[in-house]
PDB file of C-alpha atoms in Angstrom:
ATOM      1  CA  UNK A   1      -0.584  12.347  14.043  1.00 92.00           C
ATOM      2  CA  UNK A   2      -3.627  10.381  12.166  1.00 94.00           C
ATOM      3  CA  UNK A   3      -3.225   8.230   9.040  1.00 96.00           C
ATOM      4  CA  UNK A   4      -5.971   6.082   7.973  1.00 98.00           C
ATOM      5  CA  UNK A   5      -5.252   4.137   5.274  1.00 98.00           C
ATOM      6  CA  UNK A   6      -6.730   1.355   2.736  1.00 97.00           C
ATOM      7  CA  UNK A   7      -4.615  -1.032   1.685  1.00 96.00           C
ATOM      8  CA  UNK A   8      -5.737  -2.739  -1.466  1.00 94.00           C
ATOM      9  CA  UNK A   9      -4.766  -5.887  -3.730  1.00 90.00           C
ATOM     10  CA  UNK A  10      -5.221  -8.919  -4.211  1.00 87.00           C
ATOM     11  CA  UNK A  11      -4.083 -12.367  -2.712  1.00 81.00           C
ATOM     12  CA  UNK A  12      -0.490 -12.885  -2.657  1.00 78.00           C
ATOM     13  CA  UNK A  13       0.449  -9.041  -4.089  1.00 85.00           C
ATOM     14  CA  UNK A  14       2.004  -8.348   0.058  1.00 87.00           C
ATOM     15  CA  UNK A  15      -0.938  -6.547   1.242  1.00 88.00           C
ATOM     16  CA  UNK A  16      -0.783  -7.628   4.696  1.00 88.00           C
ATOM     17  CA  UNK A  17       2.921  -7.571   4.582  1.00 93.00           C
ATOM     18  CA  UNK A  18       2.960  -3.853   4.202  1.00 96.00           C
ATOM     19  CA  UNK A  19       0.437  -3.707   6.771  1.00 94.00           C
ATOM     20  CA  UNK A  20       2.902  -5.710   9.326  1.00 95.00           C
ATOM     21  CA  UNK A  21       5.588  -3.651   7.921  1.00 97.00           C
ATOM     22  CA  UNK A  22       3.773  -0.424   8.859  1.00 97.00           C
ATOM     23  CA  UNK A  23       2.463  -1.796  12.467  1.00 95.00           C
ATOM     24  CA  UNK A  24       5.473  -2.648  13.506  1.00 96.00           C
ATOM     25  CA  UNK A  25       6.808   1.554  12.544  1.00 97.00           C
ATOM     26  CA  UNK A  26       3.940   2.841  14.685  1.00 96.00           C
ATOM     27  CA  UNK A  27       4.508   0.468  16.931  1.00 95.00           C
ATOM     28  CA  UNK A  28       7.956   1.368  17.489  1.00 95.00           C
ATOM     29  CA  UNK A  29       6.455   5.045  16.995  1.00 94.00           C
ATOM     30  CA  UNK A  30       4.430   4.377  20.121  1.00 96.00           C
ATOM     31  CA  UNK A  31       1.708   5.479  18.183  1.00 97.00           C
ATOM     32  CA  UNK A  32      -1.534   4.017  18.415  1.00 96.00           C
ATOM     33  CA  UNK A  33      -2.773   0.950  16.069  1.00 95.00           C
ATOM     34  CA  UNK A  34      -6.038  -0.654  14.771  1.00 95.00           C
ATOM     35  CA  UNK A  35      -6.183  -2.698  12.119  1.00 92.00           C
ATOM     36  CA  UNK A  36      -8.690  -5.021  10.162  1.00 90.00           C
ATOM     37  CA  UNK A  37      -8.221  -7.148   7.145  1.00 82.00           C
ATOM     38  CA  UNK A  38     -10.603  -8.696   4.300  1.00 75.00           C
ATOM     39  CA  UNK A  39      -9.262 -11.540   2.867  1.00 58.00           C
ATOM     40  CA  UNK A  40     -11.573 -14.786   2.402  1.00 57.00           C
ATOM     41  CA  UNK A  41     -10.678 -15.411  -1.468  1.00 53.00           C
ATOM     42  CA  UNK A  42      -7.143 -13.850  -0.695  1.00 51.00           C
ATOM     43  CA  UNK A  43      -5.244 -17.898  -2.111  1.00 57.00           C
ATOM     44  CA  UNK A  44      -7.384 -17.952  -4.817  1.00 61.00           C
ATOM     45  CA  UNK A  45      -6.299 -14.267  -6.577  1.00 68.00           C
ATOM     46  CA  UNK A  46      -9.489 -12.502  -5.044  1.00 76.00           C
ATOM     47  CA  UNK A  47      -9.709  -8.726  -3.437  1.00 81.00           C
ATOM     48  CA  UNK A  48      -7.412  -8.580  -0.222  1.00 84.00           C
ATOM     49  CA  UNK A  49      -8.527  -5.261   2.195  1.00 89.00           C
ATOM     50  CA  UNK A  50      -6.866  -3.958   4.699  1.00 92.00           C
ATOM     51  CA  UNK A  51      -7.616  -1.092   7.093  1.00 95.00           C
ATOM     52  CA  UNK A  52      -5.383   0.470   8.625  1.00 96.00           C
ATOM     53  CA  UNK A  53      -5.646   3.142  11.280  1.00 97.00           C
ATOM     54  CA  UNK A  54      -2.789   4.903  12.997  1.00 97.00           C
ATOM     55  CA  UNK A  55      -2.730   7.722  15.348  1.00 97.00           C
ATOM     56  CA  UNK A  56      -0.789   9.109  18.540  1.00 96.00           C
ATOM     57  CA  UNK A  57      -4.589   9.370  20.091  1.00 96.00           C
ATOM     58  CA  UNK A  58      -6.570   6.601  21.274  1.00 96.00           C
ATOM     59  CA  UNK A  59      -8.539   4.542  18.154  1.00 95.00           C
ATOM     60  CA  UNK A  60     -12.277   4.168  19.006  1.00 92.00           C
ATOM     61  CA  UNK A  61     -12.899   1.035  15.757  1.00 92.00           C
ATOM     62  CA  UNK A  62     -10.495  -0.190  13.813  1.00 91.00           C
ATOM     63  CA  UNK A  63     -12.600   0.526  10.456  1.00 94.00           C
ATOM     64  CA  UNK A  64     -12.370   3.624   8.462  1.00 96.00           C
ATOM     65  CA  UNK A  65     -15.637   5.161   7.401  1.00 95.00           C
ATOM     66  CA  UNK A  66     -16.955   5.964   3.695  1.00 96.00           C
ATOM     67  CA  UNK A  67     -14.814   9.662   2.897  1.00 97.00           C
ATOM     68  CA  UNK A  68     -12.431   9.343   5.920  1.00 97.00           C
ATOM     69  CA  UNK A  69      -9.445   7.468   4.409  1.00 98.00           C
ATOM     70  CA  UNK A  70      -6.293  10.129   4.120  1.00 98.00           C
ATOM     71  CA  UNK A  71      -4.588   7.370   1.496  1.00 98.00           C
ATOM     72  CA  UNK A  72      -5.683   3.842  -0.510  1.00 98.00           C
ATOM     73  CA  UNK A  73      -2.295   2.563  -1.327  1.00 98.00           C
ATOM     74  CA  UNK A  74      -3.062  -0.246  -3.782  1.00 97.00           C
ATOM     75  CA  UNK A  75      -0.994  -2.776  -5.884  1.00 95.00           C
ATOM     76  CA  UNK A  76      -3.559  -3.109  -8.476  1.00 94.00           C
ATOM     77  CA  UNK A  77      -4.807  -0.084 -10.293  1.00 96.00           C
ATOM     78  CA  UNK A  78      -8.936  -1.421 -10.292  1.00 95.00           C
ATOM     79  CA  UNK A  79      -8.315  -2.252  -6.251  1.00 93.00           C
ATOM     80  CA  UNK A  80      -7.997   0.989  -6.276  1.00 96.00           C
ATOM     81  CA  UNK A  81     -10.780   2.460  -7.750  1.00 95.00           C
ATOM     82  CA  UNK A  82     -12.975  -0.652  -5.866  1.00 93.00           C
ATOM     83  CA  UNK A  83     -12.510   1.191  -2.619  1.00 95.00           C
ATOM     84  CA  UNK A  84     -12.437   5.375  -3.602  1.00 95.00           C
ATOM     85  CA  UNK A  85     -15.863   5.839  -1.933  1.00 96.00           C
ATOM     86  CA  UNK A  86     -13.114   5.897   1.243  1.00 96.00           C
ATOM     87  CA  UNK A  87     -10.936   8.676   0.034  1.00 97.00           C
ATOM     88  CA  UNK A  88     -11.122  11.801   1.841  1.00 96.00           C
ATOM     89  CA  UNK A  89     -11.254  14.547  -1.244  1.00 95.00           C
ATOM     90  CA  UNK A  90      -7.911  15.539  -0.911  1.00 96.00           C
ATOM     91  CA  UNK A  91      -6.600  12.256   0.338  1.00 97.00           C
ATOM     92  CA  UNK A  92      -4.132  10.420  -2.089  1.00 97.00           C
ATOM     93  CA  UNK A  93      -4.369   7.359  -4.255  1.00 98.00           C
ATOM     94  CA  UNK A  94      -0.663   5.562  -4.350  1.00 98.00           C
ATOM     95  CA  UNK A  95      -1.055   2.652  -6.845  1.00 97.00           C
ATOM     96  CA  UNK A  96       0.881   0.044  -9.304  1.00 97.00           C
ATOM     97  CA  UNK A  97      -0.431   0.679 -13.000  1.00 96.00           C
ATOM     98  CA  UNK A  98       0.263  -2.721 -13.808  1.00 94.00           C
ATOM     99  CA  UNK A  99      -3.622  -4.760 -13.587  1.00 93.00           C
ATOM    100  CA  UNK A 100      -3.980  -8.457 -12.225  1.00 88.00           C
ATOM    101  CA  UNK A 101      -5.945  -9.343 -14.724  1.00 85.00           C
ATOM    102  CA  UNK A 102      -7.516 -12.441 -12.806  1.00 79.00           C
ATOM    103  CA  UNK A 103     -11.227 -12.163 -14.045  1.00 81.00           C
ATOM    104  CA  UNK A 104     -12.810 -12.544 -17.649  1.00 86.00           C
ATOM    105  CA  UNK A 105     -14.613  -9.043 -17.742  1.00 90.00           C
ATOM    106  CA  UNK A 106     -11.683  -7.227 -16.056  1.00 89.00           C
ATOM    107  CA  UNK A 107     -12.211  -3.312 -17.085  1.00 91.00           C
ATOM    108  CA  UNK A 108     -10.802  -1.417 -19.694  1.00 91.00           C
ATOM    109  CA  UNK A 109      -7.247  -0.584 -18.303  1.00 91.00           C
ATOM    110  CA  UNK A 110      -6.951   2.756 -19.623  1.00 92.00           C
ATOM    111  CA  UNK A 111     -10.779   3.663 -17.916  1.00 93.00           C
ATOM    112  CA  UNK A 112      -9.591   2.676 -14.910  1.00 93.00           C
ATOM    113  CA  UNK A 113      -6.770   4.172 -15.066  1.00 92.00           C
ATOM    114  CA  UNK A 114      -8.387   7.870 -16.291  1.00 93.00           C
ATOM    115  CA  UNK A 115     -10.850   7.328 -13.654  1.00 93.00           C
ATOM    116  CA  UNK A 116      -7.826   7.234 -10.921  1.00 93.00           C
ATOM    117  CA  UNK A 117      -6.001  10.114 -12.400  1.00 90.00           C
ATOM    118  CA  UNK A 118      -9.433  12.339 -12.366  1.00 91.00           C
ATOM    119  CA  UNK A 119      -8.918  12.177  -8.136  1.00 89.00           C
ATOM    120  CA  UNK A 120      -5.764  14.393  -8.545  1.00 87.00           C
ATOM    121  CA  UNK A 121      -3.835  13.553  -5.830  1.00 95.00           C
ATOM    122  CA  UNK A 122      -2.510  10.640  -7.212  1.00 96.00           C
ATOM    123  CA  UNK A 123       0.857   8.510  -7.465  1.00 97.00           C
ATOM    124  CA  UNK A 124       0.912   6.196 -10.054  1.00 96.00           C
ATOM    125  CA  UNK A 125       3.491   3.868 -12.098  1.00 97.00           C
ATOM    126  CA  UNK A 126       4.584   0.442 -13.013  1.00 97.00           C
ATOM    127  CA  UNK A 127       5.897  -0.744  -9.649  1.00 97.00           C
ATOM    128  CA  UNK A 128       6.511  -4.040 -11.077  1.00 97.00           C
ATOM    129  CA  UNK A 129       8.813  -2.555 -13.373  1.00 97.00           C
ATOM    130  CA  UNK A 130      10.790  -0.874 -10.826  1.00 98.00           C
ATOM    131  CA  UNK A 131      10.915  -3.906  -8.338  1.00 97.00           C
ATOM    132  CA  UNK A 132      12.424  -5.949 -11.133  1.00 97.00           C
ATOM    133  CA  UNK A 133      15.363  -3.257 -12.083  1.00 97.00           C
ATOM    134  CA  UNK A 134      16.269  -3.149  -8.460  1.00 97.00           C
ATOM    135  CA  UNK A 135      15.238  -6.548  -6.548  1.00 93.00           C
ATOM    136  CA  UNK A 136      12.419  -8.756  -8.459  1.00 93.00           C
ATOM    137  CA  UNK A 137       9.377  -8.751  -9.049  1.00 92.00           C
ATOM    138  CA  UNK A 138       7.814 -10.148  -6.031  1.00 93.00           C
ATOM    139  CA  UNK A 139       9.149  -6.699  -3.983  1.00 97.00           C
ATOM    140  CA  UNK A 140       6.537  -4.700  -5.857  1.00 97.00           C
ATOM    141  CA  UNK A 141       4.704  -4.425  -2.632  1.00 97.00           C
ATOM    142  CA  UNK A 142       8.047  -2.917  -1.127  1.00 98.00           C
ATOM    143  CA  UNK A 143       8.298  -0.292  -3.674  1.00 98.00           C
ATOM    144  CA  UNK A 144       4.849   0.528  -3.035  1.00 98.00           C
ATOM    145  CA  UNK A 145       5.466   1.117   0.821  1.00 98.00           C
ATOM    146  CA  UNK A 146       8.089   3.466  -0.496  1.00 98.00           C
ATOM    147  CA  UNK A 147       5.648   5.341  -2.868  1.00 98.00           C
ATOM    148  CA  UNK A 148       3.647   5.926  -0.449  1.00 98.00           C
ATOM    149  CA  UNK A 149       5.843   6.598   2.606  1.00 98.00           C
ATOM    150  CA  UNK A 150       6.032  10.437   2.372  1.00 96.00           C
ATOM    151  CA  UNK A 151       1.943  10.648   2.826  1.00 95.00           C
ATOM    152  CA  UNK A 152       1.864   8.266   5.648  1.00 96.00           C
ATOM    153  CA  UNK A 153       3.277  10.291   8.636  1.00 94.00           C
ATOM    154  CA  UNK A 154       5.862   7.739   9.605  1.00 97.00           C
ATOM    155  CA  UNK A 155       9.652   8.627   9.735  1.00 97.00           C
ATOM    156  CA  UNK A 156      11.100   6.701   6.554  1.00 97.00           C
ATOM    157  CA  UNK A 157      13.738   5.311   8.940  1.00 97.00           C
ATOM    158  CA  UNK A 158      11.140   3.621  11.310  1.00 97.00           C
ATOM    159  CA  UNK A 159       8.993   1.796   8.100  1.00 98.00           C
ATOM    160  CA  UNK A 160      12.464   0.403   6.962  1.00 98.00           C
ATOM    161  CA  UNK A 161      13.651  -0.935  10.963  1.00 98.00           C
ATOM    162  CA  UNK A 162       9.948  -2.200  10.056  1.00 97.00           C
ATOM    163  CA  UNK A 163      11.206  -3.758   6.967  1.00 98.00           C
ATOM    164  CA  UNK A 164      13.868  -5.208   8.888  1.00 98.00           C
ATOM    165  CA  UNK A 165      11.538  -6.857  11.949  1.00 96.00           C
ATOM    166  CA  UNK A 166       9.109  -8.538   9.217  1.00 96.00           C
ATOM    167  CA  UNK A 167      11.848  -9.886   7.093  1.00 97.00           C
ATOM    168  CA  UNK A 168      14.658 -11.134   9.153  1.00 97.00           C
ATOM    169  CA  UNK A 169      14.164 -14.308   9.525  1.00 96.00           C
ATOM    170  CA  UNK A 170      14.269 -14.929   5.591  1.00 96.00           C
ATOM    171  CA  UNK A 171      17.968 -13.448   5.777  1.00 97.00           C
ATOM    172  CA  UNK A 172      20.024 -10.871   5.350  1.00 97.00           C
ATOM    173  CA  UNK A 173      19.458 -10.718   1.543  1.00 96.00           C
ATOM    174  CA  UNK A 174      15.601 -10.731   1.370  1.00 96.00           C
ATOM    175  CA  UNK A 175      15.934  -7.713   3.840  1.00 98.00           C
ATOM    176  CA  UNK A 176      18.294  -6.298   1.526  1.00 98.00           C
ATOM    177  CA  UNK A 177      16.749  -6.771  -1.619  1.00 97.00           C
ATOM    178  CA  UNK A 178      13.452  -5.395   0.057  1.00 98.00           C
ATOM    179  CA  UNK A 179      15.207  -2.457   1.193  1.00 98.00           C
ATOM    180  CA  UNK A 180      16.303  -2.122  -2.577  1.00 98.00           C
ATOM    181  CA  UNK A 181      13.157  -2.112  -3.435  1.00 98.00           C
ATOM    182  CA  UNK A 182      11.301   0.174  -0.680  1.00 98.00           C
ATOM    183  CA  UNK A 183      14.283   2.877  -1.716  1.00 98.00           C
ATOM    184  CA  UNK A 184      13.632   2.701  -4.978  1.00 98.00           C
ATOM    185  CA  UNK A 185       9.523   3.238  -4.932  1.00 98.00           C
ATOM    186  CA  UNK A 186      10.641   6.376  -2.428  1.00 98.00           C
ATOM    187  CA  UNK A 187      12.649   7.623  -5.062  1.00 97.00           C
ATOM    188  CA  UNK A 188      10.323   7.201  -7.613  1.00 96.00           C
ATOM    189  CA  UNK A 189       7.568   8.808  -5.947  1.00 95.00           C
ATOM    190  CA  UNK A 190       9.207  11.709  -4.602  1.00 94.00           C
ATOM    191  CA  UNK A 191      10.718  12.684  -8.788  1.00 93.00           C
ATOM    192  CA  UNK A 192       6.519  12.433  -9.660  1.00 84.00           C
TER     193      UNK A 192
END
């Protein structure tokens, strides 16, 4: 097994939740785990990067070169596109269609949006939507783990005892609604 994956948003979307979410599957996986993060203007609504390499071999650097990443799993559609110089060509692109529209010259949402679609191996839909019908709005990044779950090589089972580890100590109903929501993004993205 070897998933490398970017994980792309920006500050305070749950970026590096989903990445604790998903080292804490391989982990319990035994699978082997590198990770590295880019988040200096992550507070102020700036780009938040993660890499994120698992594999049941030994990882040599914990960064994933230019046309090596298998997935970018993103939260905001132009995140997306800011890091598809990474994409393997038939890696996939799972991605909320909703924009963070946080600076003045933001791009035209339907370009980006085109320019995603022209990859072809792409999941995309209004995550925000979903997390609201089934939890709230703040576990979009949950139904984005569950978007993406069926391209990331980890037993769906595992990333929810994941879910479970990271969110425990916030209660029984945070874990539940997150649950809600990580179904629900699973669901959607296996009827696309």
């Amino acid at each position: 097994m070897k998933s490398d994956i970017i994980l792309a948003g920006v500050g305070g979307q749950g970026i590096l939740s989903i990445a604790t979410i998903l080292g804490a599957a391989a982990l319990a996986d035994n699978l082997c785990l590198k990770q590295a993060e880019v988040h200096g203007m992550s507070q102020r609504g700036g780009d938040v990067m993660s890499c994120l390499r698992l594999s049941s071999s030994p990882i040599s650097s914990d960064l994933i070169p230019q046309g090596k990443a298998d997935m970018i799993v993103s939260l905001e559609p132009m995140e997306a596109l800011r890091y598809i110089q990474w994409l393997k060509p038939d890696g996939w692109i799972v991605t909320n269609t909703t924009p963070f529209v946080n600076i003045p010259n933001y791009p035209d949402v339907a370009g980006v949006a085109d320019a995603l679609e022209k990859h072809g191996h792409t999941v995309a839909f209004d995550m925000d939507s979903v997390a609201k019908e089934v939890a709230t709005v703040r576990a979009s990044n949950m139904v984005l783990l569950g978007a993406a779950a069926p391209f990331i090589g980890i037993s769906c089972d595992r990333i929810e005892d994941g879910i479970c580890t990271v969110f425990r100590a916030k209660g029984e109903k945070v874990v539940e609604s997150n649950l809600a929501a990580f179904r629900a993004g699973l669901e959607r993205a296996r009827s696309i």
